[in-house]
GROMACS .gro file of C-alpha atoms in nm:
model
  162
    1UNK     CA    1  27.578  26.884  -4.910
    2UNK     CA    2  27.784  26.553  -5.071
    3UNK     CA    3  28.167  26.592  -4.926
    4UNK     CA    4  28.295  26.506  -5.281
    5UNK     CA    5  28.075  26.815  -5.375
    6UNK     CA    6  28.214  27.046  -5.132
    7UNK     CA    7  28.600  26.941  -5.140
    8UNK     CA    8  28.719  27.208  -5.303
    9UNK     CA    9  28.488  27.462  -5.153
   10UNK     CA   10  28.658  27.326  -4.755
   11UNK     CA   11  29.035  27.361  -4.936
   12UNK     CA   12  28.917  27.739  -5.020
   13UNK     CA   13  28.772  27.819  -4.682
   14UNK     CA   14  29.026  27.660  -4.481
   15UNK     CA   15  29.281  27.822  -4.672
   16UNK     CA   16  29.077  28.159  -4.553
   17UNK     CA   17  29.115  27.995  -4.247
   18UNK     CA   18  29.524  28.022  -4.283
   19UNK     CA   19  29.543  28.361  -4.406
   20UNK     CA   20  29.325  28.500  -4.133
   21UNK     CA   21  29.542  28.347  -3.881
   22UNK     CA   22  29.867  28.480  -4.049
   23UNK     CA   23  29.673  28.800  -4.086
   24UNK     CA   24  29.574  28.791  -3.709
   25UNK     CA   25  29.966  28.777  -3.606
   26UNK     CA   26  30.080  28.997  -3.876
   27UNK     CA   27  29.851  29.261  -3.745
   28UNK     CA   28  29.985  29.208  -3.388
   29UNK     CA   29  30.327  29.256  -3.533
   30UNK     CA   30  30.221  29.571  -3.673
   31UNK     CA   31  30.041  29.664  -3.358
   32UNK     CA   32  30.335  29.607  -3.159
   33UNK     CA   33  30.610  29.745  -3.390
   34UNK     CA   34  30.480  30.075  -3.524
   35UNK     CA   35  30.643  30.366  -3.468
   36UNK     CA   36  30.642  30.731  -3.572
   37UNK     CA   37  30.419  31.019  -3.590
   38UNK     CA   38  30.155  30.787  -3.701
   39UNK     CA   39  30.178  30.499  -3.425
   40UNK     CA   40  29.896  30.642  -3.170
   41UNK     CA   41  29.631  30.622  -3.474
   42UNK     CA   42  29.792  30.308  -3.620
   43UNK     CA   43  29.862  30.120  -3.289
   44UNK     CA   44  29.499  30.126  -3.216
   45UNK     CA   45  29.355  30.077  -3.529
   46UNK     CA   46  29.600  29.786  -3.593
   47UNK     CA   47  29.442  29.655  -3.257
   48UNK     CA   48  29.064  29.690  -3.425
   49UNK     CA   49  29.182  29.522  -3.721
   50UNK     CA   50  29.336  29.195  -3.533
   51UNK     CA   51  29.006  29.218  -3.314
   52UNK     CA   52  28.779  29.230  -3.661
   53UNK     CA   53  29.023  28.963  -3.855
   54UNK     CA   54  28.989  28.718  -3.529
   55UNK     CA   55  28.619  28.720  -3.557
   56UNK     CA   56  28.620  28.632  -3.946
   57UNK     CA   57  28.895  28.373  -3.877
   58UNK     CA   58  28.597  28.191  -3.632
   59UNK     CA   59  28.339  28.226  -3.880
   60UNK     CA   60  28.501  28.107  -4.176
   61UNK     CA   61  28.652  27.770  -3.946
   62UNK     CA   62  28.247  27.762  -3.794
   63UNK     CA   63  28.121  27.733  -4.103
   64UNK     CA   64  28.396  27.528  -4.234
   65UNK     CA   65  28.339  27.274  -3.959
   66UNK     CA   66  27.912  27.304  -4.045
   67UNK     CA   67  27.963  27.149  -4.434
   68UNK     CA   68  28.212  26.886  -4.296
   69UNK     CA   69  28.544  26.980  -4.272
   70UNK     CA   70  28.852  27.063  -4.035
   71UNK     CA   71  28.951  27.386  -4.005
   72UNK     CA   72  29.336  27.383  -3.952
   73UNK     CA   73  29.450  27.465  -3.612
   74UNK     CA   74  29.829  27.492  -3.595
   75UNK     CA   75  30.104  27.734  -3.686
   76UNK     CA   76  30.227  27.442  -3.904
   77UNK     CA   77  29.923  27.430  -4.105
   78UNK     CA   78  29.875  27.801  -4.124
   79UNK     CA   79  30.225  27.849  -4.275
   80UNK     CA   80  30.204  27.564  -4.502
   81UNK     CA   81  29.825  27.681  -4.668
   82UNK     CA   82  29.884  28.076  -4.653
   83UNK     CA   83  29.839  28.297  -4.940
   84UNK     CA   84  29.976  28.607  -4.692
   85UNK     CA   85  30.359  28.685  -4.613
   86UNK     CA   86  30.390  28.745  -4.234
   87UNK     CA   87  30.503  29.042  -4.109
   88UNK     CA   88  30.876  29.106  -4.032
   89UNK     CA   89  30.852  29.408  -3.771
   90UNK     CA   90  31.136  29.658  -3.943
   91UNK     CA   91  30.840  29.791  -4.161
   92UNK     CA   92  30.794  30.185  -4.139
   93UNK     CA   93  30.393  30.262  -4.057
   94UNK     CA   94  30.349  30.350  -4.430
   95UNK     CA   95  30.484  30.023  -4.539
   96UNK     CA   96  30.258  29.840  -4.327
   97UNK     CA   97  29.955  30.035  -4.412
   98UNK     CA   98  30.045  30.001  -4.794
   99UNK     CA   99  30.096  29.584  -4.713
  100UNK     CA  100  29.737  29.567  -4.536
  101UNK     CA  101  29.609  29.721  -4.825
  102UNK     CA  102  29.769  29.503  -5.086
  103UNK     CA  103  29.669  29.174  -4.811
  104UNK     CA  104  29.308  29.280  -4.776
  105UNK     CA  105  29.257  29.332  -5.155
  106UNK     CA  106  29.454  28.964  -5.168
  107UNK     CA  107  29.196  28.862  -4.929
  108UNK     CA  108  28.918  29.007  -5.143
  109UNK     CA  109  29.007  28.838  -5.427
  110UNK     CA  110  29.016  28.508  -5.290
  111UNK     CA  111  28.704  28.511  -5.102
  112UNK     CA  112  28.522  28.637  -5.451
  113UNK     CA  113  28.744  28.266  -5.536
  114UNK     CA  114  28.576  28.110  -5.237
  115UNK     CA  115  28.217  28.278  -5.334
  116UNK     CA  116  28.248  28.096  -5.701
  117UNK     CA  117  28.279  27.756  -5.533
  118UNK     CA  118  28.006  27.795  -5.302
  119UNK     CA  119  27.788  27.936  -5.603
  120UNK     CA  120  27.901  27.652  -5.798
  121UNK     CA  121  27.796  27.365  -5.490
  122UNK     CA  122  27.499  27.616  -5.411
  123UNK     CA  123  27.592  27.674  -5.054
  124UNK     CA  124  27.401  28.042  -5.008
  125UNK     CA  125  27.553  28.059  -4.669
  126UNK     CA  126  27.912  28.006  -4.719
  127UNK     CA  127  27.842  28.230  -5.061
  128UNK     CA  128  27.660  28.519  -4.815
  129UNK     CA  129  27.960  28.498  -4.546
  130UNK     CA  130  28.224  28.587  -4.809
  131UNK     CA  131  28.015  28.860  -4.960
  132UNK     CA  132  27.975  29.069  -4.618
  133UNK     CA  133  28.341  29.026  -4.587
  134UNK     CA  134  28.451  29.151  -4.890
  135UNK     CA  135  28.265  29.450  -4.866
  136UNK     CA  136  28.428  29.485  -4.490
  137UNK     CA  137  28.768  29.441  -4.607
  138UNK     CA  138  28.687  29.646  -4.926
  139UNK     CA  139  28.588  29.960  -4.683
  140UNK     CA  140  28.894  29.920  -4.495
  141UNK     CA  141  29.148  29.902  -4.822
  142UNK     CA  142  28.949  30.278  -4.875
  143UNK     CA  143  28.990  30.407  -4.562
  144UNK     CA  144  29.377  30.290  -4.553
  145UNK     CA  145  29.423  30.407  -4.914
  146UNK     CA  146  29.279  30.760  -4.789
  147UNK     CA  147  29.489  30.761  -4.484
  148UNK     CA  148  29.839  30.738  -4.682
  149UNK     CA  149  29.712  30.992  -4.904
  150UNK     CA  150  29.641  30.727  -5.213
  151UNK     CA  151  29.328  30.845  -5.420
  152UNK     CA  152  29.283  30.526  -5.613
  153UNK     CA  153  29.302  30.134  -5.498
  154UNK     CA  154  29.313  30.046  -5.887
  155UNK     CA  155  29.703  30.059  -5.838
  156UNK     CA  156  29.687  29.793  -5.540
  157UNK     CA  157  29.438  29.600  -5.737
  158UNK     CA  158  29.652  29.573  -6.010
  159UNK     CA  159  29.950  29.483  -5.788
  160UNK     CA  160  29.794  29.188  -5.607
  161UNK     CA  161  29.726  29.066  -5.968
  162UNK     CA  162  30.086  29.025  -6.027
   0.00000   0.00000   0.00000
């Protein structure tokens, strides 16, 4: 694959590559700061989640790396290309479940962004890693969503669209 062709597909991934980072810490911020009658379920499931997003990071900056580019690799970098707003630890659990929810579908959307591209530069492989995500991140939006008690993600949908 040309680099001039793929340019815009390695800005997309690596700025996956950002937000997965900032989600990694974020969801370590969560894990650490819960509280409530909802931190024994949260604190571990926050601890799956930063165990899932840390894989996905690797992928995305593998396969990055694969078609040419450089994945970014400092906090500097991460903070300059993110799409996510980092945690800030004061959060009550519902807050943070209702932010992961808005952040995955934010993720979602973007890698459907990401998906174009590689459609568009017919990379099948890049294309078929952001597919399999989506539908990850899409189960766990339901499962949060169902866990506060919130029938319908249209609502969060609609939010990360504004």
């Amino acid at each position: 694959m040309a680099n001039q062709q793929n340019a815009q597909l390695q800005t997309l991934l690596n700025q996956q590559v950002a937000n997965l980072n900032v989600m990694y810490v974020k969801l370590h911020n969560y894990h650490w700061f819960v509280k409530g009658h909802l931190f024994f379920n949260l604190h571990e499931k926050f601890e799956e989640l930063y165990n899932e997003i840390t894989e996905k990071m690797d992928e995305v900056a593998e396969r990055l790396l694969t078609i040419g580019g450089k994945p970014y690799a400092t906090l500097k970098e991460y903070s300059q290309h993110t799409t996510i707003q980092e945690g800030v630890g004061n959060e009550t659990s519902e807050d943070m479940v209702k932010q992961l929810i808005k952040d995955f579908n934010q993720l979602i959307k973007e890698f459907g962004e990401a998906q174009e591209e590689a459609q568009k530069v017919g990379d099948e492989v890049s294309n078929d890693l952001f597919i399999g995500m989506q539908g990850d991140l899409a189960k766990h939006v339901w499962m949060l969503s169902a866990y506060i008690g919130e029938e319908s993600k249209a609502d969060h949908l609609k939010a990360v669209q504004n």
